[in-house]
Coordinates of C-alpha atoms in Angstrom, one line a residue:
Chain W
X1 CA -6.7 -10.9 12.3
X2 CA -3.5 -11.7 14.6
X3 CA -1.0 -8.3 15.1
X4 CA 1.6 -7.6 17.6
X5 CA 3.4 -10.8 16.9
X6 CA 6.9 -9.4 18.1
X7 CA 6.6 -9.1 21.6
X8 CA 9.7 -6.7 22.0
X9 CA 11.8 -4.3 20.7
X10 CA 14.7 -7.0 21.0
X11 CA 12.7 -9.4 19.3
X12 CA 12.2 -6.9 16.4
X13 CA 15.9 -5.8 16.2
X14 CA 17.0 -9.6 15.8
X15 CA 14.1 -9.9 13.0
X16 CA 15.2 -6.9 10.8
X17 CA 18.8 -8.2 11.0
X18 CA 17.5 -11.4 9.7
X19 CA 15.9 -9.6 7.2
X20 CA 19.1 -7.5 6.2
X21 CA 20.9 -11.3 6.0
X22 CA 18.1 -12.4 3.6
X23 CA 18.8 -9.3 1.9
X24 CA 22.4 -9.9 1.2
X25 CA 21.7 -13.4 0.6
X26 CA 19.6 -13.2 -1.9
X27 CA 21.6 -10.1 -3.6
X28 CA 24.6 -12.4 -3.4
X29 CA 22.9 -15.0 -5.2
X30 CA 20.7 -13.2 -7.8
X31 CA 23.6 -11.3 -8.5
X32 CA 21.9 -8.7 -9.0
X33 CA 19.6 -6.1 -6.5
X34 CA 20.0 -2.6 -4.0
X35 CA 21.7 -2.7 -1.2
X36 CA 21.6 0.3 0.7
X37 CA 17.9 1.2 0.6
X38 CA 16.5 -1.9 1.6
X39 CA 18.9 -1.5 4.8
X40 CA 18.2 1.9 5.9
X41 CA 14.3 1.0 5.7
X42 CA 14.3 -2.6 7.3
X43 CA 13.6 -1.4 11.1
X44 CA 10.7 0.8 9.8
X45 CA 9.5 -2.1 7.5
X46 CA 9.6 -4.9 10.4
X47 CA 8.2 -2.4 13.1
X48 CA 5.0 -2.6 10.8
X49 CA 5.0 -5.7 9.7
X50 CA 5.6 -7.4 12.8
X51 CA 3.8 -5.2 15.7
X52 CA 1.9 -2.2 13.8
X53 CA 0.3 -3.3 11.0
X54 CA -3.4 -5.2 11.2
X55 CA -2.5 -7.9 8.9
X56 CA -2.3 -11.6 8.4
X57 CA -0.8 -13.3 5.9
X58 CA -3.1 -16.3 5.5
X59 CA -5.4 -13.5 4.1
X60 CA -3.1 -11.4 2.2
X61 CA -6.9 -9.6 0.3
X62 CA -8.7 -9.2 3.5
X63 CA -10.4 -5.8 2.9
X64 CA -10.0 -4.6 5.9
X65 CA -6.3 -4.8 6.4
X66 CA -4.0 -1.8 6.7
X67 CA -2.5 -1.2 3.9
X68 CA 1.5 -0.8 2.9
X69 CA 3.2 0.5 -0.4
X70 CA 6.6 0.7 -0.9
X71 CA 6.6 3.6 -2.8
X72 CA 10.6 3.5 -3.7
X73 CA 9.9 0.1 -5.4
X74 CA 13.5 -0.1 -6.1
X75 CA 14.0 -1.9 -2.5
X76 CA 11.9 -4.3 -3.1
X77 CA 14.3 -7.4 -1.8
X78 CA 13.6 -5.6 1.9
X79 CA 10.1 -6.2 1.4
X80 CA 9.8 -9.5 0.5
X81 CA 12.5 -10.3 2.9
X82 CA 9.9 -8.8 5.1
X83 CA 6.8 -10.4 4.0
X84 CA 8.7 -13.7 3.5
X85 CA 10.0 -13.8 6.9
X86 CA 6.4 -12.7 8.3
X87 CA 5.0 -15.6 6.8
X88 CA 3.5 -14.6 3.1
X89 CA 5.3 -17.0 1.2
X90 CA 8.3 -19.2 1.8
X91 CA 11.9 -17.7 2.8
X92 CA 13.1 -20.3 0.2
X93 CA 11.4 -18.2 -2.4
X94 CA 13.7 -15.7 -2.2
X95 CA 16.2 -17.2 -3.8
X96 CA 14.0 -16.4 -7.0
X97 CA 14.5 -12.8 -6.6
X98 CA 15.0 -11.2 -10.1
X99 CA 15.1 -14.7 -11.9
X100 CA 12.5 -15.6 -14.5
X101 CA 9.3 -17.1 -14.3
X102 CA 9.7 -15.6 -10.4
X103 CA 7.0 -13.8 -8.2
X104 CA 9.4 -11.4 -6.7
X105 CA 10.2 -9.3 -9.6
X106 CA 12.9 -6.4 -9.3
X107 CA 10.5 -4.2 -8.7
X108 CA 6.7 -5.2 -6.3
X109 CA 4.2 -6.6 -8.8
X110 CA 0.9 -6.5 -7.0
X111 CA -0.8 -9.3 -9.2
X112 CA 2.5 -11.6 -8.5
X113 CA 3.2 -11.4 -4.9
X114 CA 1.5 -12.1 -1.7
X115 CA 1.3 -9.2 0.7
X116 CA 2.0 -6.8 -2.1
X117 CA -0.7 -4.0 -2.0
X118 CA 0.3 -1.8 -4.9
X119 CA 2.9 -2.0 -8.1
X120 CA 5.5 0.2 -7.9
X121 CA 9.0 0.9 -9.4
X122 CA 8.5 4.1 -11.3
X123 CA 9.2 6.9 -8.5
X124 CA 7.0 8.9 -6.7
X125 CA 3.8 7.1 -7.5
X126 CA 3.3 5.1 -4.2
X127 CA 1.8 8.0 -1.9
X128 CA -0.8 9.3 -4.2
X129 CA -1.7 5.2 -5.1
X130 CA -1.8 5.3 -0.9
X131 CA -3.9 8.3 -0.7
X132 CA -6.9 7.0 -3.2
X133 CA -6.8 4.2 -0.7
X134 CA -7.5 6.2 1.9
X135 CA -9.6 8.4 0.2
X136 CA -11.9 5.3 -0.6
X137 CA -11.5 3.6 3.0
X138 CA -12.9 7.0 4.4
X139 CA -15.9 6.2 1.5
X140 CA -16.6 3.1 2.4
X141 CA -16.6 3.6 6.2
X142 CA -13.4 1.2 6.9
X143 CA -11.5 2.0 9.8
X144 CA -7.6 0.8 8.4
X145 CA -4.7 2.5 8.0
X146 CA -2.6 2.9 4.9
X147 CA 1.4 3.0 5.4
X148 CA 4.0 4.1 2.8
X149 CA 7.5 4.3 2.9
X150 CA 9.4 6.6 0.4
X151 CA 13.0 7.6 0.1
X152 CA 14.4 11.0 0.5
X153 CA 16.3 10.4 -2.7
X154 CA 12.4 9.4 -4.6
X155 CA 10.9 12.9 -2.9
X156 CA 12.4 14.6 -5.7
X157 CA 9.8 13.5 -8.0
X158 CA 7.2 16.2 -8.5
X159 CA 4.0 14.0 -8.2
X160 CA 4.7 13.5 -4.6
X161 CA 4.0 17.1 -4.0
X162 CA 1.0 16.5 -5.9
X163 CA -0.7 14.3 -3.2
X164 CA 1.2 16.2 -0.3
X165 CA -1.3 19.2 -1.4
X166 CA -4.4 17.4 -2.1
X167 CA -4.2 14.7 0.8
X168 CA -4.8 16.9 3.7
X169 CA -8.1 18.5 1.6
X170 CA -9.8 15.5 1.6
X171 CA -8.5 14.9 5.8
X172 CA -6.7 11.5 5.1
X173 CA -5.6 11.1 9.0
X174 CA -5.7 7.3 8.0
X175 CA -3.1 7.8 5.7
X176 CA 0.7 7.8 7.2
X177 CA 3.5 8.6 5.2
X178 CA 7.2 7.6 6.2
X179 CA 10.1 9.1 4.8
X180 CA 13.2 7.2 4.7
X181 CA 15.6 9.6 5.2
X182 CA 18.8 8.2 4.6
X183 CA 20.5 10.9 3.3
X184 CA 22.3 9.8 0.5
X185 CA 20.6 8.7 -3.3
X186 CA 22.3 6.9 -6.1
X187 CA 25.0 9.8 -7.2
X188 CA 23.4 12.5 -6.1
X189 CA 25.7 15.7 -5.5
X190 CA 28.8 16.0 -4.3
X191 CA 29.5 17.3 -0.8
X192 CA 33.1 18.5 -1.3
X193 CA 35.0 19.7 -4.0
X194 CA 37.5 17.8 -3.8
X195 CA 36.5 14.4 -2.5
X196 CA 34.3 13.0 -5.2
X197 CA 32.8 9.7 -3.0
X198 CA 31.4 12.7 -0.2
X199 CA 27.8 12.5 -1.3
X200 CA 25.6 15.0 0.3
X201 CA 22.1 15.1 1.7
X202 CA 19.3 15.3 -1.2
X203 CA 17.1 17.3 1.6
X204 CA 20.1 18.3 3.3
X205 CA 19.3 21.9 2.4
X206 CA 15.3 21.4 3.1
X207 CA 13.8 21.7 6.5
X208 CA 11.6 18.7 5.5
X209 CA 9.3 18.4 8.8
X210 CA 8.3 22.5 8.4
X211 CA 7.6 22.0 4.2
X212 CA 4.8 18.7 5.5
X213 CA 3.8 20.7 8.4
X214 CA 3.2 23.9 6.3
X215 CA 1.2 22.0 3.6
X216 CA -1.0 20.5 6.3
X217 CA 0.2 17.7 7.9
X218 CA 1.2 16.3 11.3
X219 CA 5.0 15.4 11.4
X220 CA 7.0 13.7 14.1
X221 CA 10.6 13.1 13.5
X222 CA 12.6 10.0 14.8
X223 CA 15.8 8.1 14.4
X224 CA 14.7 5.5 12.0
X225 CA 16.6 2.3 13.6
X226 CA 15.4 3.3 17.1
X227 CA 12.8 0.8 17.9
X228 CA 11.5 3.2 20.8
X229 CA 10.9 6.1 18.6
X230 CA 9.3 3.9 15.6
X231 CA 7.0 1.9 17.7
X232 CA 6.0 5.5 19.3
X233 CA 5.5 7.1 16.0
X234 CA 3.3 4.4 14.6
X235 CA 1.1 4.8 17.8
X236 CA 1.1 8.5 17.5
X237 CA 0.2 8.6 13.4
X238 CA -2.4 5.9 14.4
X239 CA -4.1 8.0 16.9
X240 CA -4.9 10.7 14.6
X241 CA -6.8 8.6 12.5
X242 CA -10.6 9.5 12.6
X243 CA -9.2 12.3 15.0
X244 CA -7.0 14.9 13.6
X245 CA -8.5 15.3 10.1
X246 CA -4.6 15.6 8.6
X247 CA -2.5 12.9 7.1
X248 CA 0.9 12.4 9.0
X249 CA 4.7 12.3 8.1
X250 CA 7.5 10.6 9.9
X251 CA 10.7 11.6 9.3
X252 CA 12.9 8.8 9.3
X253 CA 16.7 9.7 9.8
X254 CA 18.4 6.2 8.7
X255 CA 21.3 5.4 7.6
X256 CA 21.8 3.9 4.2
X257 CA 23.0 0.3 4.3
X258 CA 22.5 0.3 7.9
X259 CA 23.5 -2.6 9.7
X260 CA 26.2 -4.5 8.0
X261 CA 30.1 -2.3 8.4
X262 CA 31.0 -2.2 4.9
X263 CA 27.4 -1.0 3.3
X264 CA 26.8 1.5 6.0
X265 CA 26.6 5.4 5.2
X266 CA 28.0 5.2 1.9
X267 CA 26.3 5.7 -1.4
X268 CA 28.5 3.2 -3.3
X269 CA 26.1 0.2 -2.1
X270 CA 23.2 1.8 -3.1
X271 CA 23.0 -1.3 -5.9
X272 CA 26.0 -3.8 -6.0
X273 CA 26.5 -7.8 -5.6
X274 CA 28.7 -9.0 -2.4
X275 CA 31.5 -11.2 -2.9
X276 CA 31.7 -14.6 -1.2
X277 CA 34.2 -12.4 1.4
X278 CA 31.9 -10.0 2.1
X279 CA 29.1 -12.2 2.3
X280 CA 30.8 -14.2 5.3
X281 CA 31.4 -11.2 7.0
X282 CA 27.5 -10.3 6.8
X283 CA 26.2 -13.9 8.1
X284 CA 29.2 -12.8 11.0
X285 CA 27.7 -9.4 11.7
X286 CA 24.4 -10.2 11.1
X287 CA 24.1 -14.0 12.0
X288 CA 22.9 -13.7 15.6
X289 CA 19.3 -14.9 14.5
X290 CA 16.6 -15.1 16.6
X291 CA 15.5 -17.9 18.3
X292 CA 11.9 -17.8 16.5
X293 CA 10.4 -21.1 18.6
X294 CA 8.3 -18.7 21.0
X295 CA 6.6 -16.3 18.8
X296 CA 3.4 -16.3 16.4
X297 CA 5.4 -16.4 13.6
X298 CA 7.5 -19.9 14.1
X299 CA 4.3 -21.4 12.9
X300 CA 4.2 -19.5 9.7
X301 CA 7.6 -20.0 8.7
X302 CA 7.6 -23.9 9.3
Chain X
X1 CA -27.2 16.7 -31.6
X2 CA -25.4 17.0 -28.4
X3 CA -21.6 17.6 -27.9
X4 CA -19.9 14.1 -26.4
X5 CA -18.7 16.5 -23.9
X6 CA -22.3 16.7 -22.4
X7 CA -23.1 13.4 -23.3
X8 CA -21.0 11.9 -21.4
X9 CA -21.5 13.9 -18.0
X10 CA -25.3 13.0 -18.7
X11 CA -24.9 9.7 -19.2
X12 CA -22.1 9.2 -16.3
X13 CA -24.7 11.1 -13.9
X14 CA -27.8 8.6 -14.6
X15 CA -25.8 5.2 -14.4
X16 CA -24.2 6.3 -11.0
X17 CA -28.2 6.3 -10.1
X18 CA -27.6 2.7 -9.7
X19 CA -23.6 1.7 -10.1
X20 CA -21.8 3.1 -7.0
X21 CA -18.8 2.7 -7.8
X22 CA -18.5 5.1 -10.2
X23 CA -16.6 8.2 -9.0
X24 CA -15.8 11.1 -11.3
X25 CA -11.9 12.8 -10.5
X26 CA -11.3 16.2 -12.0
X27 CA -8.5 17.7 -13.0
X28 CA -10.2 21.1 -12.0
X29 CA -11.6 21.9 -15.2
X30 CA -15.3 20.2 -14.8
X31 CA -17.0 23.1 -16.5
X32 CA -14.9 22.6 -19.8
X33 CA -15.2 19.1 -19.9
X34 CA -19.0 19.1 -18.3
X35 CA -17.9 16.7 -15.2
X36 CA -20.2 19.6 -14.0
X37 CA -22.9 17.9 -14.3
X38 CA -21.9 14.8 -12.9
X39 CA -20.5 17.1 -9.4
X40 CA -23.8 18.6 -9.2
X41 CA -25.8 15.5 -8.9
X42 CA -23.4 13.6 -6.8
X43 CA -21.1 15.7 -5.2
X44 CA -20.3 12.8 -2.9
X45 CA -19.1 11.1 -5.9
X46 CA -16.8 13.9 -7.4
X47 CA -13.5 13.9 -6.2
X48 CA -11.6 17.7 -7.3
X49 CA -7.9 16.5 -7.6
X50 CA -6.8 20.3 -8.5
X51 CA -4.6 20.6 -11.4
X52 CA -2.4 17.7 -11.1
X53 CA -3.1 14.7 -13.5
X54 CA -0.3 12.7 -12.2
X55 CA -2.1 12.3 -8.8
X56 CA -5.4 12.0 -10.5
X57 CA -4.1 8.6 -11.9
X58 CA -2.6 7.8 -8.6
X59 CA -5.7 8.3 -6.3
X60 CA -8.2 6.1 -9.1
X61 CA -6.0 3.6 -9.2
X62 CA -5.4 3.6 -5.1
X63 CA -9.4 4.1 -5.2
X64 CA -10.1 0.9 -7.5
X65 CA -8.4 -1.2 -5.7
X66 CA -11.4 -1.3 -2.8
X67 CA -13.6 -1.5 -5.6
X68 CA -14.5 1.7 -7.3
X69 CA -14.3 2.8 -10.8
X70 CA -13.3 5.9 -11.1
X71 CA -13.1 8.3 -14.4
X72 CA -10.8 10.9 -14.8
X73 CA -11.5 13.8 -16.6
X74 CA -9.1 16.3 -17.9
X75 CA -8.2 17.1 -21.2
X76 CA -7.2 14.8 -23.3
X77 CA -3.8 15.5 -23.9
X78 CA -2.8 15.9 -20.1
X79 CA -3.8 12.2 -19.3
X80 CA -2.2 10.9 -22.5
X81 CA 1.2 12.6 -22.5
X82 CA 1.5 14.4 -18.7
X83 CA 0.1 11.6 -16.4
X84 CA 1.7 8.6 -19.6
X85 CA 3.8 6.7 -16.6
X86 CA 1.2 6.7 -14.2
X87 CA -1.3 5.4 -16.6
X88 CA 1.4 2.9 -17.2
X89 CA 2.7 1.8 -14.2
X90 CA -0.3 2.6 -12.2
X91 CA -3.3 1.4 -14.9
X92 CA -2.0 -0.3 -17.6
X93 CA 0.1 -2.8 -15.7
X94 CA -2.3 -4.0 -12.8
X95 CA -5.4 -3.9 -15.2
X96 CA -7.4 -1.3 -12.5
X97 CA -10.6 -0.2 -13.5
X98 CA -9.9 3.2 -14.3
X99 CA -11.6 4.9 -17.1
X100 CA -9.6 8.0 -18.3
X101 CA -12.3 10.3 -20.2
X102 CA -10.2 12.2 -22.4
X103 CA -12.2 15.5 -23.1
X104 CA -11.2 18.3 -25.6
X105 CA -9.2 15.5 -27.9
X106 CA -7.8 15.9 -31.3
X107 CA -7.8 18.7 -33.7
X108 CA -10.7 20.8 -31.8
X109 CA -10.3 22.3 -28.5
X110 CA -12.3 25.5 -28.7
X111 CA -9.0 27.4 -30.3
X112 CA -6.5 26.5 -27.1
X113 CA -4.3 25.4 -29.6
X114 CA -1.4 23.0 -30.2
X115 CA -0.1 22.8 -26.3
X116 CA -3.5 21.1 -25.8
X117 CA -4.3 19.5 -28.8
X118 CA -3.6 16.0 -28.6
X119 CA -3.1 14.5 -31.9
X120 CA -1.4 11.2 -30.7
X121 CA -3.5 9.9 -27.7
X122 CA -4.5 6.8 -30.2
X123 CA -0.7 5.9 -30.8
X124 CA 0.1 6.4 -27.1
X125 CA -2.8 4.8 -25.8
X126 CA -2.8 2.0 -28.4
X127 CA 0.7 1.1 -27.4
X128 CA 0.1 0.5 -24.1
X129 CA -1.3 -3.5 -22.9
X130 CA -4.6 -3.9 -21.5
X131 CA -5.6 -0.6 -22.8
X132 CA -9.2 -0.8 -24.1
X133 CA -9.0 2.1 -26.7
X134 CA -12.7 3.9 -28.2
X135 CA -13.3 6.7 -30.4
X136 CA -17.5 6.6 -30.7
X137 CA -18.7 8.9 -33.5
X138 CA -21.3 10.3 -31.9
X139 CA -23.7 10.8 -29.2
X140 CA -25.6 7.9 -29.7
X141 CA -22.4 5.7 -29.9
X142 CA -21.2 7.4 -26.6
X143 CA -24.1 6.3 -24.6
X144 CA -23.5 2.8 -25.6
X145 CA -19.8 2.9 -25.2
X146 CA -20.5 4.3 -21.9
X147 CA -22.5 1.7 -20.7
X148 CA -20.3 -0.7 -22.0
X149 CA -17.5 0.8 -20.3
X150 CA -19.2 1.0 -17.0
X151 CA -19.5 -2.9 -16.5
X152 CA -16.1 -3.6 -18.1
X153 CA -13.3 -4.2 -15.3
X154 CA -10.3 -2.9 -16.9
X155 CA -8.9 0.3 -18.0
X156 CA -10.5 2.1 -20.5
X157 CA -9.3 5.5 -22.6
X158 CA -12.3 7.3 -23.8
X159 CA -12.1 10.0 -26.9
X160 CA -14.4 13.0 -26.6
X161 CA -15.0 15.4 -28.4
X162 CA -16.0 19.1 -27.8
X163 CA -18.1 19.8 -30.2
X164 CA -21.3 18.3 -31.6
X165 CA -21.0 16.6 -35.0
X166 CA -23.9 15.4 -37.4
X167 CA -25.5 12.5 -36.0
X168 CA -24.3 8.6 -37.4
X169 CA -26.3 6.8 -35.3
X170 CA -29.8 6.9 -33.4
X171 CA -30.6 5.7 -29.9
X172 CA -31.6 1.8 -31.7
X173 CA -27.4 1.6 -31.5
X174 CA -25.8 -1.1 -30.1
X175 CA -22.3 -1.3 -29.1
X176 CA -20.3 -4.6 -29.8
X177 CA -16.6 -3.4 -28.1
X178 CA -13.7 -4.3 -30.9
X179 CA -15.9 -4.8 -33.6
X180 CA -16.1 -3.1 -36.5
X181 CA -18.8 -1.2 -37.8
X182 CA -20.3 -1.2 -41.7
X183 CA -22.0 2.3 -42.6
X184 CA -22.1 1.4 -46.4
X185 CA -21.2 -0.6 -48.8
X186 CA -19.8 -0.1 -52.4
X187 CA -17.0 -0.8 -55.1
X188 CA -14.6 2.1 -55.4
X189 CA -12.6 1.9 -52.7
X190 CA -13.4 0.7 -48.6
X191 CA -13.0 3.9 -46.4
X192 CA -12.3 3.6 -42.6
X193 CA -12.9 6.3 -39.9
X194 CA -13.0 6.4 -36.4
X195 CA -14.0 8.7 -33.9
X196 CA -16.4 11.9 -34.7
X197 CA -14.5 12.0 -38.3
X198 CA -16.6 9.4 -39.2
X199 CA -19.7 11.7 -39.2
X200 CA -17.4 14.4 -41.7
X201 CA -16.1 11.0 -43.8
X202 CA -20.0 10.2 -44.3
X203 CA -20.3 13.4 -45.3
X204 CA -17.7 13.6 -48.1
X205 CA -18.6 10.3 -49.3
X206 CA -22.0 11.4 -49.8
X207 CA -20.4 14.2 -51.6
X208 CA -18.7 11.6 -53.9
X209 CA -21.8 9.3 -54.2
X210 CA -23.9 12.7 -55.7
X211 CA -20.9 12.1 -58.6
X212 CA -21.3 8.7 -59.1
X213 CA -18.9 6.9 -57.1
X214 CA -19.7 4.2 -54.9
X215 CA -17.6 3.2 -51.2
X216 CA -17.4 0.9 -48.6
X217 CA -17.5 2.6 -45.5
X218 CA -16.3 1.0 -42.1
X219 CA -16.6 2.9 -38.8
X220 CA -13.8 2.0 -35.8
X221 CA -15.3 2.7 -32.9
X222 CA -12.6 0.4 -30.8
X223 CA -8.9 0.9 -31.5
X224 CA -7.2 -1.4 -29.5
X225 CA -8.5 -4.4 -29.0
X226 CA -10.0 -4.8 -33.0
X227 CA -11.7 -7.6 -34.0
X228 CA -9.2 -8.0 -37.0
X229 CA -11.1 -10.8 -38.8
X230 CA -14.1 -8.6 -39.0
X231 CA -12.1 -5.9 -40.5
X232 CA -10.5 -8.1 -42.9
X233 CA -13.3 -9.7 -43.9
X234 CA -14.9 -6.3 -44.6
X235 CA -11.7 -4.7 -46.2
X236 CA -12.7 -7.7 -48.8
X237 CA -10.3 -8.0 -52.3
X238 CA -10.4 -4.0 -52.0
X239 CA -7.5 -2.4 -53.9
X240 CA -7.7 0.6 -52.5
X241 CA -8.0 1.9 -48.9
X242 CA -8.6 5.3 -47.1
X243 CA -8.3 5.7 -43.3
X244 CA -9.6 9.0 -42.2
X245 CA -8.9 10.1 -38.7
X246 CA -8.5 13.6 -36.7
X247 CA -5.4 12.2 -35.7
X248 CA -1.8 12.1 -36.4
X249 CA -1.0 9.6 -39.5
X250 CA 1.8 8.3 -37.0
X251 CA 0.4 5.4 -35.2
X252 CA -3.6 5.7 -35.0
X253 CA -5.9 4.4 -37.5
X254 CA -3.9 4.3 -40.2
X255 CA -1.3 2.7 -38.9
X256 CA -4.0 0.3 -37.5
X257 CA -5.2 -0.4 -41.4
X258 CA -2.0 -1.2 -42.3
X259 CA -1.0 -3.8 -39.8
X260 CA -4.3 -5.6 -40.8
X261 CA -3.4 -5.2 -44.5
X262 CA 0.2 -6.0 -44.9
X263 CA -0.2 -8.6 -41.9
X264 CA -2.7 -10.5 -44.2
X265 CA -1.5 -9.7 -47.6
X266 CA -4.2 -8.2 -48.7
X267 CA -2.7 -6.5 -51.3
X268 CA -4.4 -2.9 -50.5
X269 CA -3.2 0.6 -51.5
X270 CA -3.3 2.8 -48.4
X271 CA -4.1 6.4 -48.3
X272 CA -4.0 7.7 -44.8
X273 CA -6.0 11.0 -44.5
X274 CA -5.1 12.3 -40.4
X275 CA -2.7 15.5 -39.5
X276 CA 0.4 15.7 -41.0
X277 CA 3.3 14.9 -38.6
X278 CA 3.8 18.3 -37.4
X279 CA 1.9 20.9 -35.3
X280 CA -1.2 22.6 -36.0
X281 CA -2.1 25.7 -34.3
X282 CA -5.5 27.7 -33.1
X283 CA -8.2 28.6 -34.9
X284 CA -12.0 28.2 -35.4
X285 CA -13.4 24.7 -36.2
X286 CA -13.8 25.4 -40.1
X287 CA -11.0 27.1 -40.5
X288 CA -9.0 24.2 -39.0
X289 CA -10.9 21.4 -40.2
X290 CA -10.2 22.7 -44.1
X291 CA -6.6 23.7 -43.5
X292 CA -5.5 20.3 -42.1
X293 CA -7.9 18.6 -44.7
X294 CA -10.6 17.1 -42.7
X295 CA -13.4 19.2 -43.5
X296 CA -16.1 17.0 -45.3
X297 CA -14.6 18.5 -49.1
X298 CA -11.4 18.3 -48.4
X299 CA -11.4 14.4 -47.5
X300 CA -13.4 14.1 -50.6
X301 CA -10.5 15.6 -52.2
X302 CA -8.3 13.9 -51.0
X303 CA -10.1 10.4 -52.2
X304 CA -10.4 11.8 -55.3
X305 CA -6.9 12.3 -55.3
X306 CA -6.3 8.5 -54.3
X307 CA -8.0 7.1 -56.8
X308 CA -6.6 8.5 -59.7
X309 CA -3.3 6.9 -58.6
X310 CA -4.1 3.5 -59.8
X311 CA -7.1 4.5 -62.2
X312 CA -6.0 7.3 -63.2
X313 CA -8.6 9.3 -65.3

């Protein structure tokens, strides 16, 4: 299997800009989809798919591959953009997102989309599914890692905590939960009594790392847009596999809608369809696309 | 005469000796559901999930993606209701080979009462795409059903009774998924029953035969998918049908048979014998069967009353 396709932090950041632009272009053309969540989680997913995970787009069903579950399935277009750029299916196919007869459903469908390891959509279920994969790996003596991205709004779902309390009992150090802590959810709670559009962080009152530690998890806190911190956290999480006997939670502080001036740090772009002018702005701000001619990825994209 | 929960634990334990894919995930009810039989024999294949049914389903789905065929063991009511969204999204949608072993199904649950009585499970599970819904009549049919399910690559819902019933079949019984089972032929009406209520229905019809009546009796161990051609043939040109189930009259066997009768224009009158659309209560088995109309005597009385409608004495 190939890995480490992206060689440095600058290259990863450039791929992520491309991924963000694909999200905006696709949502614009499909006239549907989520924006804020895919953009906040983009760096976390690009670092997994272009650097960290032991995967091969040519063998999406390899039994020894690392697994990834996007538990917050409504951010599907973010995952699809990453999968397409990574070579699981043609980038042009993104244009079929949310269309009839498409392999790219509004929420990920593992039976349709190459590279999707679990169907998701109803929130709170991905970590549990991942814990099953991690237990199965232990039982079969397989040495792969299972990664999950959860939203900070999503972890309001009770089922998440059923898994959080259970996974350490089975020593699942091959499981890493990444919480995309972007501080906003679809509508949430107002932060001020006077400004309805000033929303507060869903987990603003919760000491999330302490909570995970209290349940018996390793915890790592990072800036979810800083590739140095992301890659270091992923390496640390992998170093626990077969060693710590505990699952790992990475609490990644992010900005909802990150990377694009008008979508950043607002709940109003949880979902929405950019205007032609806004699409042009996105192309201007995100358009300094990476020259991929010298990467392994060029071949996959050809 | 052996309780289904015991037979379930014993049969899975035996199958697991030669089938590495079998696991049991328990929702901390093993000593009730008799998953403890499996746990003692195969401790490395038994996973205690704690009191967390939603996570049980997620774990089972995840394990199934690596080739396991996990059996989830809990009281049926928690699998079909509390964890329904998980069963729907992760199991039904993906056609994962996860088995829901629904213990203490129906009305008779050891006096736990209405919170634990799952009287809607067949309606709920029948509505899920890809789900195979099974309700065996006795210990012999259960063994055959488990052996079939162990080799089936898809989701299975298995309705299990807490307490033993009089045997309907013997050890020579062979299960054919989807096929109705003809237990008797007769002229006065066709009686269709499912699950362990079939055993009590056999008793009811025996009582009526002693009074000179004659009935066709069809047992339906599979509520989805159903060989409706075969069921329709067994109903034939009967003018009166009775369905008998330890389940709500909404959405279960009665509605299933009704769908066949109406869609094929069979023209029979149908009486649904089951739990009225309401809540039951705690109590001993005999009390509950009598009060809620599912004892052999009560079923016989309902059948006689139904016959009076078309042919008044």
